[in-house]
């Protein structure tokens, strides 16, 4: 039996004030992908960092191949940075990782063989280390899409591998991090195949997580209703 070659992949990193961890993570990603035999690129977006994140990223790109660095002149937030990286990716699949050390880039090599059967693979967290308030918010935003839209989003905010065709196909209305769930809702309705790949994540090594604040929470709630309205006008919000 002839094995099919693995698809090409854009490995993407949003980075905000991650100077302490960024160089090690980028070098590790380079060595991993360079030795994998997979056609790849590594994209980094420095989201208006106030530390040396931008300089660290540029130094890596000057030394290592297949790197492209982008800089937001101001801090634009995680939703904008995600979508920016998605829009700049040029390979068959997009792997969106973090630069805080919680997810290993090696996950992409576990997930790429799964693309023979799946279009989106979510590295769902089996050991979320949240406080009570954030745990309730997380559970709510995984439950809401199932109740309102009939869609299981697994762990929408987790690292994932996405077929680039899906990213290009759907126009999103969300202006908050609910955009990740919105994409999964549309992809499910269009017949794309979605699964999860449960993983144990590490504790954040440095820095402070950009968690849910009141503004983000309110924006996400509004986005739920925006998406519901868009789908209701098309016939039915539920898949």
PDB file of C-alpha atoms in Angstrom:
ATOM      1  CA  UNK A   1       0.000   0.000   0.000  1.00  0.00           C
ATOM      2  CA  UNK A   2       1.344   3.427  -0.992  1.00  0.00           C
ATOM      3  CA  UNK A   3       1.256   5.978   1.797  1.00  0.00           C
ATOM      4  CA  UNK A   4      -0.147   9.362   0.841  1.00  0.00           C
ATOM      5  CA  UNK A   5       2.186  12.304   1.536  1.00  0.00           C
ATOM      6  CA  UNK A   6       1.155  14.556   4.386  1.00  0.00           C
ATOM      7  CA  UNK A   7      -0.393  17.897   3.394  1.00  0.00           C
ATOM      8  CA  UNK A   8       1.589  21.105   3.675  1.00  0.00           C
ATOM      9  CA  UNK A   9       1.059  23.193   6.804  1.00  0.00           C
ATOM     10  CA  UNK A  10       1.349  26.781   7.990  1.00  0.00           C
ATOM     11  CA  UNK A  11       2.445  26.776  11.641  1.00  0.00           C
ATOM     12  CA  UNK A  12       1.225  30.054  13.137  1.00  0.00           C
ATOM     13  CA  UNK A  13       2.099  31.774  16.407  1.00  0.00           C
ATOM     14  CA  UNK A  14       0.370  34.863  17.810  1.00  0.00           C
ATOM     15  CA  UNK A  15       2.696  36.514  20.334  1.00  0.00           C
ATOM     16  CA  UNK A  16       2.129  39.231  22.909  1.00  0.00           C
ATOM     17  CA  UNK A  17       4.844  39.998  25.475  1.00  0.00           C
ATOM     18  CA  UNK A  18       6.375  36.526  25.222  1.00  0.00           C
ATOM     19  CA  UNK A  19      10.072  37.463  25.068  1.00  0.00           C
ATOM     20  CA  UNK A  20      11.023  34.886  27.707  1.00  0.00           C
ATOM     21  CA  UNK A  21       9.564  31.862  25.916  1.00  0.00           C
ATOM     22  CA  UNK A  22       9.415  32.872  22.257  1.00  0.00           C
ATOM     23  CA  UNK A  23      12.931  32.071  21.059  1.00  0.00           C
ATOM     24  CA  UNK A  24      12.934  28.562  22.506  1.00  0.00           C
ATOM     25  CA  UNK A  25       9.498  27.810  21.084  1.00  0.00           C
ATOM     26  CA  UNK A  26      10.368  29.095  17.604  1.00  0.00           C
ATOM     27  CA  UNK A  27      13.680  27.248  17.460  1.00  0.00           C
ATOM     28  CA  UNK A  28      11.994  24.060  18.608  1.00  0.00           C
ATOM     29  CA  UNK A  29       9.284  24.496  15.974  1.00  0.00           C
ATOM     30  CA  UNK A  30      11.923  25.021  13.271  1.00  0.00           C
ATOM     31  CA  UNK A  31      13.921  21.909  14.184  1.00  0.00           C
ATOM     32  CA  UNK A  32      10.746  19.833  14.430  1.00  0.00           C
ATOM     33  CA  UNK A  33       9.337  20.901  11.069  1.00  0.00           C
ATOM     34  CA  UNK A  34      12.670  20.938   9.214  1.00  0.00           C
ATOM     35  CA  UNK A  35      13.202  17.301  10.133  1.00  0.00           C
ATOM     36  CA  UNK A  36       9.647  16.175   9.406  1.00  0.00           C
ATOM     37  CA  UNK A  37       9.729  16.044   5.612  1.00  0.00           C
ATOM     38  CA  UNK A  38       6.529  18.126   5.543  1.00  0.00           C
ATOM     39  CA  UNK A  39       6.241  21.229   3.349  1.00  0.00           C
ATOM     40  CA  UNK A  40       5.809  24.018   5.896  1.00  0.00           C
ATOM     41  CA  UNK A  41       6.059  27.687   6.758  1.00  0.00           C
ATOM     42  CA  UNK A  42       6.184  29.343  10.189  1.00  0.00           C
ATOM     43  CA  UNK A  43       4.295  32.611  10.663  1.00  0.00           C
ATOM     44  CA  UNK A  44       4.570  34.818  13.752  1.00  0.00           C
ATOM     45  CA  UNK A  45       2.451  37.886  14.488  1.00  0.00           C
ATOM     46  CA  UNK A  46       3.778  40.172  17.216  1.00  0.00           C
ATOM     47  CA  UNK A  47       0.596  41.778  18.548  1.00  0.00           C
ATOM     48  CA  UNK A  48       1.942  45.166  19.621  1.00  0.00           C
ATOM     49  CA  UNK A  49       4.165  43.760  22.367  1.00  0.00           C
ATOM     50  CA  UNK A  50       5.789  46.222  24.773  1.00  0.00           C
ATOM     51  CA  UNK A  51       8.775  43.964  25.491  1.00  0.00           C
ATOM     52  CA  UNK A  52      11.369  42.439  23.117  1.00  0.00           C
ATOM     53  CA  UNK A  53       8.995  39.927  21.522  1.00  0.00           C
ATOM     54  CA  UNK A  54       9.293  41.579  18.102  1.00  0.00           C
ATOM     55  CA  UNK A  55      13.089  41.674  18.170  1.00  0.00           C
ATOM     56  CA  UNK A  56      13.304  38.048  19.284  1.00  0.00           C
ATOM     57  CA  UNK A  57      11.020  36.970  16.431  1.00  0.00           C
ATOM     58  CA  UNK A  58      12.996  38.947  13.848  1.00  0.00           C
ATOM     59  CA  UNK A  59      16.293  37.497  15.088  1.00  0.00           C
ATOM     60  CA  UNK A  60      14.955  33.964  14.643  1.00  0.00           C
ATOM     61  CA  UNK A  61      13.664  34.771  11.158  1.00  0.00           C
ATOM     62  CA  UNK A  62      17.038  36.214  10.152  1.00  0.00           C
ATOM     63  CA  UNK A  63      18.767  32.981  11.106  1.00  0.00           C
ATOM     64  CA  UNK A  64      16.232  30.256  10.320  1.00  0.00           C
ATOM     65  CA  UNK A  65      14.470  29.476   7.003  1.00  0.00           C
ATOM     66  CA  UNK A  66      10.734  29.455   6.239  1.00  0.00           C
ATOM     67  CA  UNK A  67       9.885  32.150   8.808  1.00  0.00           C
ATOM     68  CA  UNK A  68       7.717  35.214   8.183  1.00  0.00           C
ATOM     69  CA  UNK A  69       7.214  37.813  10.913  1.00  0.00           C
ATOM     70  CA  UNK A  70       4.369  40.322  11.099  1.00  0.00           C
ATOM     71  CA  UNK A  71       3.980  43.204  13.540  1.00  0.00           C
ATOM     72  CA  UNK A  72       0.790  44.889  14.702  1.00  0.00           C
ATOM     73  CA  UNK A  73       1.666  48.509  15.506  1.00  0.00           C
ATOM     74  CA  UNK A  74      -0.656  48.347  18.496  1.00  0.00           C
ATOM     75  CA  UNK A  75      -2.179  45.559  20.533  1.00  0.00           C
ATOM     76  CA  UNK A  76      -5.150  44.412  18.449  1.00  0.00           C
ATOM     77  CA  UNK A  77      -6.254  41.446  20.547  1.00  0.00           C
ATOM     78  CA  UNK A  78      -6.325  37.725  20.063  1.00  0.00           C
ATOM     79  CA  UNK A  79      -9.287  37.557  17.687  1.00  0.00           C
ATOM     80  CA  UNK A  80      -7.763  40.012  15.195  1.00  0.00           C
ATOM     81  CA  UNK A  81      -4.344  38.371  15.432  1.00  0.00           C
ATOM     82  CA  UNK A  82      -5.775  34.894  14.825  1.00  0.00           C
ATOM     83  CA  UNK A  83      -7.670  36.052  11.754  1.00  0.00           C
ATOM     84  CA  UNK A  84      -4.642  37.966  10.455  1.00  0.00           C
ATOM     85  CA  UNK A  85      -2.470  34.852  10.667  1.00  0.00           C
ATOM     86  CA  UNK A  86      -5.184  32.753   9.027  1.00  0.00           C
ATOM     87  CA  UNK A  87      -5.328  35.260   6.153  1.00  0.00           C
ATOM     88  CA  UNK A  88      -1.566  35.116   5.576  1.00  0.00           C
ATOM     89  CA  UNK A  89      -1.246  31.325   5.633  1.00  0.00           C
ATOM     90  CA  UNK A  90      -0.482  29.756   2.246  1.00  0.00           C
ATOM     91  CA  UNK A  91      -0.257  26.011   2.901  1.00  0.00           C
ATOM     92  CA  UNK A  92      -2.978  23.331   2.754  1.00  0.00           C
ATOM     93  CA  UNK A  93      -3.610  23.301   6.501  1.00  0.00           C
ATOM     94  CA  UNK A  94      -3.149  25.894   9.230  1.00  0.00           C
ATOM     95  CA  UNK A  95      -1.912  24.973  12.712  1.00  0.00           C
ATOM     96  CA  UNK A  96      -2.497  27.829  15.135  1.00  0.00           C
ATOM     97  CA  UNK A  97      -0.418  27.426  18.293  1.00  0.00           C
ATOM     98  CA  UNK A  98       0.393  29.587  21.317  1.00  0.00           C
ATOM     99  CA  UNK A  99       3.758  30.975  22.429  1.00  0.00           C
ATOM    100  CA  UNK A 100       3.298  30.482  26.163  1.00  0.00           C
ATOM    101  CA  UNK A 101       4.528  26.885  26.215  1.00  0.00           C
ATOM    102  CA  UNK A 102       1.182  25.234  27.013  1.00  0.00           C
ATOM    103  CA  UNK A 103       0.894  23.279  23.747  1.00  0.00           C
ATOM    104  CA  UNK A 104       3.774  21.445  22.090  1.00  0.00           C
ATOM    105  CA  UNK A 105       4.242  22.187  18.392  1.00  0.00           C
ATOM    106  CA  UNK A 106       4.901  18.450  17.962  1.00  0.00           C
ATOM    107  CA  UNK A 107       1.117  18.050  18.118  1.00  0.00           C
ATOM    108  CA  UNK A 108       0.947  19.072  14.475  1.00  0.00           C
ATOM    109  CA  UNK A 109       2.817  15.918  13.450  1.00  0.00           C
ATOM    110  CA  UNK A 110       0.300  13.816  15.386  1.00  0.00           C
ATOM    111  CA  UNK A 111      -2.602  15.620  13.751  1.00  0.00           C
ATOM    112  CA  UNK A 112      -1.466  15.819  10.119  1.00  0.00           C
ATOM    113  CA  UNK A 113      -2.001  12.071   9.454  1.00  0.00           C
ATOM    114  CA  UNK A 114      -5.573  12.527  10.724  1.00  0.00           C
ATOM    115  CA  UNK A 115      -6.320  14.855   7.801  1.00  0.00           C
ATOM    116  CA  UNK A 116      -6.996  11.787   5.654  1.00  0.00           C
ATOM    117  CA  UNK A 117     -10.310  11.562   7.509  1.00  0.00           C
ATOM    118  CA  UNK A 118     -10.852  14.999   9.096  1.00  0.00           C
ATOM    119  CA  UNK A 119     -10.890  18.634   7.972  1.00  0.00           C
ATOM    120  CA  UNK A 120     -10.573  20.257  11.404  1.00  0.00           C
ATOM    121  CA  UNK A 121      -8.791  18.627  14.343  1.00  0.00           C
ATOM    122  CA  UNK A 122      -9.059  20.318  17.745  1.00  0.00           C
ATOM    123  CA  UNK A 123      -6.424  19.676  20.425  1.00  0.00           C
ATOM    124  CA  UNK A 124      -9.004  19.721  23.206  1.00  0.00           C
ATOM    125  CA  UNK A 125      -7.645  20.217  26.704  1.00  0.00           C
ATOM    126  CA  UNK A 126      -8.277  17.323  29.074  1.00  0.00           C
ATOM    127  CA  UNK A 127      -6.721  19.127  32.049  1.00  0.00           C
ATOM    128  CA  UNK A 128      -7.940  22.716  31.994  1.00  0.00           C
ATOM    129  CA  UNK A 129      -6.577  24.555  35.016  1.00  0.00           C
ATOM    130  CA  UNK A 130      -9.208  27.254  35.419  1.00  0.00           C
ATOM    131  CA  UNK A 131     -10.617  29.052  38.402  1.00  0.00           C
ATOM    132  CA  UNK A 132     -14.335  28.678  39.082  1.00  0.00           C
ATOM    133  CA  UNK A 133     -15.430  31.770  37.138  1.00  0.00           C
ATOM    134  CA  UNK A 134     -13.434  30.979  34.015  1.00  0.00           C
ATOM    135  CA  UNK A 135     -14.414  27.306  34.176  1.00  0.00           C
ATOM    136  CA  UNK A 136     -18.099  28.293  34.159  1.00  0.00           C
ATOM    137  CA  UNK A 137     -17.551  30.657  31.230  1.00  0.00           C
ATOM    138  CA  UNK A 138     -15.659  27.971  29.305  1.00  0.00           C
ATOM    139  CA  UNK A 139     -18.365  25.370  29.871  1.00  0.00           C
ATOM    140  CA  UNK A 140     -21.057  27.861  28.880  1.00  0.00           C
ATOM    141  CA  UNK A 141     -19.400  28.763  25.603  1.00  0.00           C
ATOM    142  CA  UNK A 142     -18.987  25.112  24.695  1.00  0.00           C
ATOM    143  CA  UNK A 143     -22.605  24.385  25.638  1.00  0.00           C
ATOM    144  CA  UNK A 144     -24.234  27.382  23.910  1.00  0.00           C
ATOM    145  CA  UNK A 145     -23.330  26.340  20.330  1.00  0.00           C
ATOM    146  CA  UNK A 146     -24.778  22.886  20.987  1.00  0.00           C
ATOM    147  CA  UNK A 147     -28.025  24.278  22.413  1.00  0.00           C
ATOM    148  CA  UNK A 148     -28.586  27.149  19.963  1.00  0.00           C
ATOM    149  CA  UNK A 149     -26.947  25.809  16.813  1.00  0.00           C
ATOM    150  CA  UNK A 150     -26.937  22.028  17.241  1.00  0.00           C
ATOM    151  CA  UNK A 151     -23.150  22.016  16.853  1.00  0.00           C
ATOM    152  CA  UNK A 152     -20.518  20.393  19.035  1.00  0.00           C
ATOM    153  CA  UNK A 153     -17.488  22.696  19.160  1.00  0.00           C
ATOM    154  CA  UNK A 154     -15.395  20.501  21.497  1.00  0.00           C
ATOM    155  CA  UNK A 155     -12.896  23.072  22.853  1.00  0.00           C
ATOM    156  CA  UNK A 156     -13.225  25.923  20.364  1.00  0.00           C
ATOM    157  CA  UNK A 157     -10.510  28.070  21.918  1.00  0.00           C
ATOM    158  CA  UNK A 158      -7.880  25.333  21.851  1.00  0.00           C
ATOM    159  CA  UNK A 159      -5.049  24.811  19.389  1.00  0.00           C
ATOM    160  CA  UNK A 160      -6.354  23.317  16.160  1.00  0.00           C
ATOM    161  CA  UNK A 161      -5.417  22.162  12.679  1.00  0.00           C
ATOM    162  CA  UNK A 162      -7.751  23.588  10.022  1.00  0.00           C
ATOM    163  CA  UNK A 163      -7.996  23.009   6.286  1.00  0.00           C
ATOM    164  CA  UNK A 164      -7.238  26.406   4.728  1.00  0.00           C
ATOM    165  CA  UNK A 165     -10.138  25.992   2.317  1.00  0.00           C
ATOM    166  CA  UNK A 166     -12.483  26.352   5.316  1.00  0.00           C
ATOM    167  CA  UNK A 167     -10.820  29.561   6.463  1.00  0.00           C
ATOM    168  CA  UNK A 168     -11.201  31.086   3.009  1.00  0.00           C
ATOM    169  CA  UNK A 169     -14.775  29.926   2.502  1.00  0.00           C
ATOM    170  CA  UNK A 170     -16.673  31.541   5.366  1.00  0.00           C
ATOM    171  CA  UNK A 171     -17.183  35.223   6.112  1.00  0.00           C
ATOM    172  CA  UNK A 172     -17.420  35.624   9.879  1.00  0.00           C
ATOM    173  CA  UNK A 173     -19.472  38.235  11.726  1.00  0.00           C
ATOM    174  CA  UNK A 174     -17.963  37.756  15.190  1.00  0.00           C
ATOM    175  CA  UNK A 175     -15.758  40.531  16.552  1.00  0.00           C
ATOM    176  CA  UNK A 176     -14.777  38.592  19.688  1.00  0.00           C
ATOM    177  CA  UNK A 177     -12.959  35.261  20.222  1.00  0.00           C
ATOM    178  CA  UNK A 178     -16.335  33.596  19.516  1.00  0.00           C
ATOM    179  CA  UNK A 179     -15.076  33.673  15.920  1.00  0.00           C
ATOM    180  CA  UNK A 180     -13.436  30.281  16.488  1.00  0.00           C
ATOM    181  CA  UNK A 181     -16.764  28.716  17.473  1.00  0.00           C
ATOM    182  CA  UNK A 182     -18.513  30.526  14.611  1.00  0.00           C
ATOM    183  CA  UNK A 183     -16.150  28.944  12.089  1.00  0.00           C
ATOM    184  CA  UNK A 184     -16.826  25.493  13.554  1.00  0.00           C
ATOM    185  CA  UNK A 185     -20.585  26.094  13.378  1.00  0.00           C
ATOM    186  CA  UNK A 186     -20.437  27.049   9.698  1.00  0.00           C
ATOM    187  CA  UNK A 187     -18.039  24.232   8.836  1.00  0.00           C
ATOM    188  CA  UNK A 188     -20.297  21.658  10.483  1.00  0.00           C
ATOM    189  CA  UNK A 189     -23.330  22.923   8.569  1.00  0.00           C
ATOM    190  CA  UNK A 190     -21.363  22.754   5.306  1.00  0.00           C
ATOM    191  CA  UNK A 191     -20.490  19.107   5.881  1.00  0.00           C
ATOM    192  CA  UNK A 192     -16.844  19.399   6.866  1.00  0.00           C
ATOM    193  CA  UNK A 193     -15.525  16.697   9.187  1.00  0.00           C
ATOM    194  CA  UNK A 194     -14.492  17.840  12.669  1.00  0.00           C
ATOM    195  CA  UNK A 195     -12.975  15.844  15.497  1.00  0.00           C
ATOM    196  CA  UNK A 196     -10.906  16.327  18.630  1.00  0.00           C
ATOM    197  CA  UNK A 197      -7.480  15.092  19.662  1.00  0.00           C
ATOM    198  CA  UNK A 198      -7.444  15.292  23.494  1.00  0.00           C
ATOM    199  CA  UNK A 199      -4.142  16.434  24.974  1.00  0.00           C
ATOM    200  CA  UNK A 200      -2.587  17.249  28.314  1.00  0.00           C
ATOM    201  CA  UNK A 201      -1.404  20.863  28.276  1.00  0.00           C
ATOM    202  CA  UNK A 202       1.471  22.259  30.317  1.00  0.00           C
ATOM    203  CA  UNK A 203       1.193  25.069  32.836  1.00  0.00           C
ATOM    204  CA  UNK A 204       1.915  28.470  31.347  1.00  0.00           C
ATOM    205  CA  UNK A 205       5.640  29.053  31.881  1.00  0.00           C
ATOM    206  CA  UNK A 206       5.831  32.856  31.992  1.00  0.00           C
ATOM    207  CA  UNK A 207       3.745  35.951  31.476  1.00  0.00           C
ATOM    208  CA  UNK A 208       0.077  36.424  32.090  1.00  0.00           C
ATOM    209  CA  UNK A 209      -2.751  34.859  30.146  1.00  0.00           C
ATOM    210  CA  UNK A 210      -5.018  37.209  28.245  1.00  0.00           C
ATOM    211  CA  UNK A 211      -8.086  35.702  29.779  1.00  0.00           C
ATOM    212  CA  UNK A 212     -11.728  36.663  29.576  1.00  0.00           C
ATOM    213  CA  UNK A 213     -12.478  40.203  30.707  1.00  0.00           C
ATOM    214  CA  UNK A 214     -15.885  41.831  30.891  1.00  0.00           C
ATOM    215  CA  UNK A 215     -15.550  43.501  27.491  1.00  0.00           C
ATOM    216  CA  UNK A 216     -14.570  40.253  25.780  1.00  0.00           C
ATOM    217  CA  UNK A 217     -17.372  38.379  27.535  1.00  0.00           C
ATOM    218  CA  UNK A 218     -20.009  40.917  26.494  1.00  0.00           C
ATOM    219  CA  UNK A 219     -18.646  40.897  22.942  1.00  0.00           C
ATOM    220  CA  UNK A 220     -18.864  37.110  22.800  1.00  0.00           C
ATOM    221  CA  UNK A 221     -22.468  37.141  24.017  1.00  0.00           C
ATOM    222  CA  UNK A 222     -23.374  39.696  21.350  1.00  0.00           C
ATOM    223  CA  UNK A 223     -21.620  37.572  18.743  1.00  0.00           C
ATOM    224  CA  UNK A 224     -23.704  34.546  19.701  1.00  0.00           C
ATOM    225  CA  UNK A 225     -26.814  36.535  18.785  1.00  0.00           C
ATOM    226  CA  UNK A 226     -25.209  37.916  15.612  1.00  0.00           C
ATOM    227  CA  UNK A 227     -24.452  34.405  14.401  1.00  0.00           C
ATOM    228  CA  UNK A 228     -27.926  33.211  15.418  1.00  0.00           C
ATOM    229  CA  UNK A 229     -29.492  36.052  13.414  1.00  0.00           C
ATOM    230  CA  UNK A 230     -27.374  35.328  10.330  1.00  0.00           C
ATOM    231  CA  UNK A 231     -28.360  31.660  10.375  1.00  0.00           C
ATOM    232  CA  UNK A 232     -32.005  32.409  11.191  1.00  0.00           C
ATOM    233  CA  UNK A 233     -32.212  34.559   8.072  1.00  0.00           C
ATOM    234  CA  UNK A 234     -30.852  31.614   6.080  1.00  0.00           C
ATOM    235  CA  UNK A 235     -33.593  29.321   7.352  1.00  0.00           C
ATOM    236  CA  UNK A 236     -32.686  27.788  10.706  1.00  0.00           C
ATOM    237  CA  UNK A 237     -29.989  28.477  13.317  1.00  0.00           C
ATOM    238  CA  UNK A 238     -29.759  24.774  14.153  1.00  0.00           C
ATOM    239  CA  UNK A 239     -27.842  22.357  11.960  1.00  0.00           C
TER     240      UNK A 239
END
